[in-house]
PDB file of C-alpha atoms in Angstrom:
ATOM      1  CA  UNK I   1      64.095  26.635 -22.247  1.00 76.00           C
ATOM      2  CA  UNK I   2      65.653  29.946 -21.273  1.00 81.00           C
ATOM      3  CA  UNK I   3      69.168  31.028 -22.290  1.00 77.00           C
ATOM      4  CA  UNK I   4      70.706  29.848 -19.018  1.00 80.00           C
ATOM      5  CA  UNK I   5      68.400  26.847 -18.670  1.00 89.00           C
ATOM      6  CA  UNK I   6      68.893  23.170 -19.455  1.00 93.00           C
ATOM      7  CA  UNK I   7      66.319  20.501 -20.196  1.00 95.00           C
ATOM      8  CA  UNK I   8      67.459  16.895 -19.775  1.00 95.00           C
ATOM      9  CA  UNK I   9      65.451  14.119 -21.410  1.00 97.00           C
ATOM     10  CA  UNK I  10      66.638  10.768 -20.092  1.00 95.00           C
ATOM     11  CA  UNK I  11      65.758   7.127 -20.788  1.00 92.00           C
ATOM     12  CA  UNK I  12      62.144   6.723 -21.954  1.00 92.00           C
ATOM     13  CA  UNK I  13      61.535  10.454 -21.393  1.00 97.00           C
ATOM     14  CA  UNK I  14      59.819  12.521 -24.083  1.00 97.00           C
ATOM     15  CA  UNK I  15      59.922  16.247 -24.774  1.00 97.00           C
ATOM     16  CA  UNK I  16      57.392  17.737 -27.194  1.00 98.00           C
ATOM     17  CA  UNK I  17      57.483  21.150 -28.908  1.00 97.00           C
ATOM     18  CA  UNK I  18      60.319  22.675 -26.839  1.00 96.00           C
ATOM     19  CA  UNK I  19      61.661  26.098 -27.792  1.00 95.00           C
ATOM     20  CA  UNK I  20      65.366  25.920 -26.985  1.00 95.00           C
ATOM     21  CA  UNK I  21      67.256  29.120 -26.231  1.00 94.00           C
ATOM     22  CA  UNK I  22      69.464  27.366 -23.675  1.00 94.00           C
ATOM     23  CA  UNK I  23      70.448  23.697 -23.833  1.00 94.00           C
ATOM     24  CA  UNK I  24      68.489  20.505 -24.433  1.00 95.00           C
ATOM     25  CA  UNK I  25      70.180  17.205 -23.576  1.00 95.00           C
ATOM     26  CA  UNK I  26      68.523  14.103 -24.995  1.00 95.00           C
ATOM     27  CA  UNK I  27      70.158  10.978 -23.532  1.00 93.00           C
ATOM     28  CA  UNK I  28      68.292   7.785 -24.411  1.00 92.00           C
ATOM     29  CA  UNK I  29      65.090   9.824 -24.549  1.00 96.00           C
ATOM     30  CA  UNK I  30      63.116  11.422 -27.389  1.00 96.00           C
ATOM     31  CA  UNK I  31      62.695  15.035 -28.431  1.00 96.00           C
ATOM     32  CA  UNK I  32      59.871  15.832 -30.849  1.00 97.00           C
ATOM     33  CA  UNK I  33      59.592  19.065 -32.862  1.00 97.00           C
ATOM     34  CA  UNK I  34      62.095  21.146 -30.871  1.00 96.00           C
ATOM     35  CA  UNK I  35      63.007  24.584 -32.231  1.00 95.00           C
ATOM     36  CA  UNK I  36      66.639  25.496 -31.453  1.00 95.00           C
ATOM     37  CA  UNK I  37      67.228  29.249 -31.719  1.00 94.00           C
ATOM     38  CA  UNK I  38      70.367  31.389 -31.823  1.00 92.00           C
ATOM     39  CA  UNK I  39      72.387  30.681 -28.675  1.00 91.00           C
ATOM     40  CA  UNK I  40      70.612  27.381 -28.064  1.00 93.00           C
ATOM     41  CA  UNK I  41      71.949  23.837 -28.461  1.00 93.00           C
ATOM     42  CA  UNK I  42      70.593  20.326 -28.612  1.00 93.00           C
ATOM     43  CA  UNK I  43      72.858  17.402 -27.744  1.00 93.00           C
ATOM     44  CA  UNK I  44      71.515  13.947 -28.566  1.00 93.00           C
ATOM     45  CA  UNK I  45      73.489  10.991 -27.184  1.00 91.00           C
ATOM     46  CA  UNK I  46      73.366   7.453 -25.814  1.00 90.00           C
ATOM     47  CA  UNK I  47      70.695   6.258 -28.215  1.00 92.00           C
ATOM     48  CA  UNK I  48      68.589   9.408 -28.004  1.00 94.00           C
ATOM     49  CA  UNK I  49      66.242  10.381 -30.819  1.00 95.00           C
ATOM     50  CA  UNK I  50      65.405  13.845 -32.132  1.00 95.00           C
ATOM     51  CA  UNK I  51      62.408  14.029 -34.464  1.00 96.00           C
ATOM     52  CA  UNK I  52      61.569  17.098 -36.530  1.00 95.00           C
ATOM     53  CA  UNK I  53      64.057  19.499 -34.928  1.00 95.00           C
ATOM     54  CA  UNK I  54      64.306  22.954 -36.535  1.00 95.00           C
ATOM     55  CA  UNK I  55      67.719  24.626 -36.195  1.00 93.00           C
ATOM     56  CA  UNK I  56      67.585  28.416 -36.410  1.00 93.00           C
ATOM     57  CA  UNK I  57      71.217  29.145 -35.629  1.00 87.00           C
ATOM     58  CA  UNK I  58      73.255  29.129 -32.464  1.00 72.00           C
ATOM     59  CA  UNK I  59      75.655  26.587 -31.067  1.00 75.00           C
ATOM     60  CA  UNK I  60      76.170  23.508 -33.236  1.00 73.00           C
ATOM     61  CA  UNK I  61      73.803  20.647 -32.654  1.00 78.00           C
ATOM     62  CA  UNK I  62      75.750  17.451 -31.989  1.00 77.00           C
ATOM     63  CA  UNK I  63      74.514  13.900 -32.403  1.00 80.00           C
ATOM     64  CA  UNK I  64      76.715  11.359 -30.600  1.00 78.00           C
ATOM     65  CA  UNK I  65      76.995   7.565 -30.175  1.00 75.00           C
ATOM     66  CA  UNK I  66      74.080   5.525 -31.481  1.00 84.00           C
ATOM     67  CA  UNK I  67      71.732   8.501 -31.698  1.00 92.00           C
ATOM     68  CA  UNK I  68      69.374   9.484 -34.489  1.00 93.00           C
ATOM     69  CA  UNK I  69      67.971  12.690 -35.886  1.00 93.00           C
ATOM     70  CA  UNK I  70      64.957  12.338 -38.141  1.00 95.00           C
ATOM     71  CA  UNK I  71      63.614  15.085 -40.374  1.00 95.00           C
ATOM     72  CA  UNK I  72      65.817  17.913 -39.097  1.00 93.00           C
ATOM     73  CA  UNK I  73      65.445  21.276 -40.842  1.00 94.00           C
ATOM     74  CA  UNK I  74      68.711  23.242 -40.774  1.00 92.00           C
ATOM     75  CA  UNK I  75      68.108  26.940 -41.429  1.00 93.00           C
ATOM     76  CA  UNK I  76      70.547  29.832 -41.819  1.00 92.00           C
ATOM     77  CA  UNK I  77      73.131  29.761 -39.031  1.00 91.00           C
ATOM     78  CA  UNK I  78      72.089  26.271 -37.942  1.00 91.00           C
ATOM     79  CA  UNK I  79      74.726  23.550 -37.762  1.00 90.00           C
ATOM     80  CA  UNK I  80      74.169  19.820 -37.408  1.00 89.00           C
ATOM     81  CA  UNK I  81      77.160  17.624 -36.575  1.00 89.00           C
ATOM     82  CA  UNK I  82      76.857  13.836 -36.843  1.00 87.00           C
ATOM     83  CA  UNK I  83      79.654  11.883 -35.195  1.00 86.00           C
ATOM     84  CA  UNK I  84      80.618   8.545 -33.635  1.00 85.00           C
ATOM     85  CA  UNK I  85      78.132   6.425 -35.549  1.00 84.00           C
ATOM     86  CA  UNK I  86      75.176   8.805 -35.230  1.00 89.00           C
ATOM     87  CA  UNK I  87      72.775   9.083 -38.139  1.00 90.00           C
ATOM     88  CA  UNK I  88      70.393  11.607 -39.658  1.00 90.00           C
ATOM     89  CA  UNK I  89      67.527  10.588 -41.905  1.00 92.00           C
ATOM     90  CA  UNK I  90      65.692  13.009 -44.184  1.00 93.00           C
ATOM     91  CA  UNK I  91      67.388  16.256 -43.141  1.00 90.00           C
ATOM     92  CA  UNK I  92      66.823  19.421 -45.170  1.00 92.00           C
ATOM     93  CA  UNK I  93      69.680  21.938 -45.275  1.00 90.00           C
ATOM     94  CA  UNK I  94      68.409  25.390 -46.261  1.00 91.00           C
ATOM     95  CA  UNK I  95      70.283  28.513 -47.379  1.00 90.00           C
ATOM     96  CA  UNK I  96      72.993  29.299 -44.803  1.00 90.00           C
ATOM     97  CA  UNK I  97      72.699  25.952 -42.991  1.00 90.00           C
ATOM     98  CA  UNK I  98      75.553  23.474 -42.496  1.00 89.00           C
ATOM     99  CA  UNK I  99      75.713  19.732 -41.915  1.00 89.00           C
ATOM    100  CA  UNK I 100      79.030  18.129 -40.935  1.00 87.00           C
ATOM    101  CA  UNK I 101      79.397  14.350 -40.845  1.00 87.00           C
ATOM    102  CA  UNK I 102      82.547  12.845 -39.254  1.00 84.00           C
ATOM    103  CA  UNK I 103      83.831   9.812 -37.315  1.00 80.00           C
ATOM    104  CA  UNK I 104      81.562   7.175 -38.901  1.00 83.00           C
ATOM    105  CA  UNK I 105      78.482   9.383 -38.876  1.00 85.00           C
ATOM    106  CA  UNK I 106      75.845   8.866 -41.570  1.00 85.00           C
ATOM    107  CA  UNK I 107      73.456  11.179 -43.404  1.00 88.00           C
ATOM    108  CA  UNK I 108      70.645   9.475 -45.311  1.00 87.00           C
ATOM    109  CA  UNK I 109      68.308  11.025 -47.896  1.00 89.00           C
ATOM    110  CA  UNK I 110      69.597  14.573 -47.322  1.00 86.00           C
ATOM    111  CA  UNK I 111      68.252  17.555 -49.251  1.00 85.00           C
ATOM    112  CA  UNK I 112      71.102  20.035 -49.848  1.00 86.00           C
ATOM    113  CA  UNK I 113      69.531  23.272 -51.110  1.00 86.00           C
ATOM    114  CA  UNK I 114      70.955  26.479 -52.607  1.00 82.00           C
ATOM    115  CA  UNK I 115      73.385  28.351 -50.359  1.00 84.00           C
ATOM    116  CA  UNK I 116      74.075  25.585 -47.863  1.00 82.00           C
ATOM    117  CA  UNK I 117      77.004  23.247 -47.169  1.00 83.00           C
ATOM    118  CA  UNK I 118      77.339  19.530 -46.437  1.00 82.00           C
ATOM    119  CA  UNK I 119      80.786  18.435 -45.182  1.00 75.00           C
ATOM    120  CA  UNK I 120      81.768  14.764 -45.182  1.00 78.00           C
ATOM    121  CA  UNK I 121      85.029  14.184 -43.344  1.00 74.00           C
ATOM    122  CA  UNK I 122      87.173  11.326 -42.185  1.00 70.00           C
ATOM    123  CA  UNK I 123      87.813  11.537 -38.473  1.00 63.00           C
ATOM    124  CA  UNK I 124      90.169   9.498 -36.336  1.00 60.00           C
ATOM    125  CA  UNK I 125      87.572   6.733 -36.093  1.00 60.00           C
ATOM    126  CA  UNK I 126      86.819   6.400 -39.790  1.00 65.00           C
ATOM    127  CA  UNK I 127      85.020   8.020 -42.667  1.00 71.00           C
ATOM    128  CA  UNK I 128      81.612   9.578 -42.946  1.00 78.00           C
ATOM    129  CA  UNK I 129      78.861   8.319 -45.217  1.00 77.00           C
ATOM    130  CA  UNK I 130      76.107  10.162 -47.078  1.00 77.00           C
ATOM    131  CA  UNK I 131      73.642   8.158 -49.137  1.00 78.00           C
ATOM    132  CA  UNK I 132      70.751   9.258 -51.359  1.00 80.00           C
ATOM    133  CA  UNK I 133      71.762  12.923 -51.194  1.00 79.00           C
ATOM    134  CA  UNK I 134      69.692  15.339 -53.304  1.00 80.00           C
ATOM    135  CA  UNK I 135      71.565  18.486 -54.394  1.00 76.00           C
ATOM    136  CA  UNK I 136      69.766  21.596 -55.571  1.00 81.00           C
ATOM    137  CA  UNK I 137      72.479  24.247 -55.643  1.00 77.00           C
ATOM    138  CA  UNK I 138      74.057  23.388 -52.285  1.00 74.00           C
ATOM    139  CA  UNK I 139      77.758  22.582 -51.923  1.00 68.00           C
ATOM    140  CA  UNK I 140      78.910  19.113 -50.869  1.00 68.00           C
ATOM    141  CA  UNK I 141      82.501  18.738 -49.656  1.00 61.00           C
ATOM    142  CA  UNK I 142      83.712  15.138 -49.587  1.00 72.00           C
ATOM    143  CA  UNK I 143      87.092  14.689 -47.920  1.00 65.00           C
ATOM    144  CA  UNK I 144      89.543  11.767 -47.800  1.00 60.00           C
ATOM    145  CA  UNK I 145      87.938   8.408 -46.949  1.00 60.00           C
ATOM    146  CA  UNK I 146      84.432   9.831 -46.808  1.00 65.00           C
ATOM    147  CA  UNK I 147      81.750   8.357 -49.062  1.00 69.00           C
ATOM    148  CA  UNK I 148      78.915  10.056 -50.906  1.00 68.00           C
ATOM    149  CA  UNK I 149      76.433   8.162 -53.094  1.00 62.00           C
TER     150      UNK I 149
END
């Protein structure tokens, strides 16, 4: 997907092995093994699923209502935002990567490695939740009404 390009994956649609330098929209569809580079973004919403996404920087990746991200790898400059009830299972946050969880988002079985950040914040719609988080030198920030276990 070129810098000015957009790929839309709608209901029951599937995208495999996309290299994203522009924008990938996953709305009720599935994206498998996308690589999001600097300047690229991936927006997963309306029950969409992103499996095995690798974030190599660029515009923050946003998961929105009822969507899921499974096995995301967040590298230096990559940002994953979970909001409005979205969830991420088994993400790995590497050196320089950031994961922000707000507005009832949930991060499950996260690996927070040296040099990275995990933010858990309470938004207007309620707190964030992180369960089964594994820290190995990374920095977790847990704000008011957020929960980390």
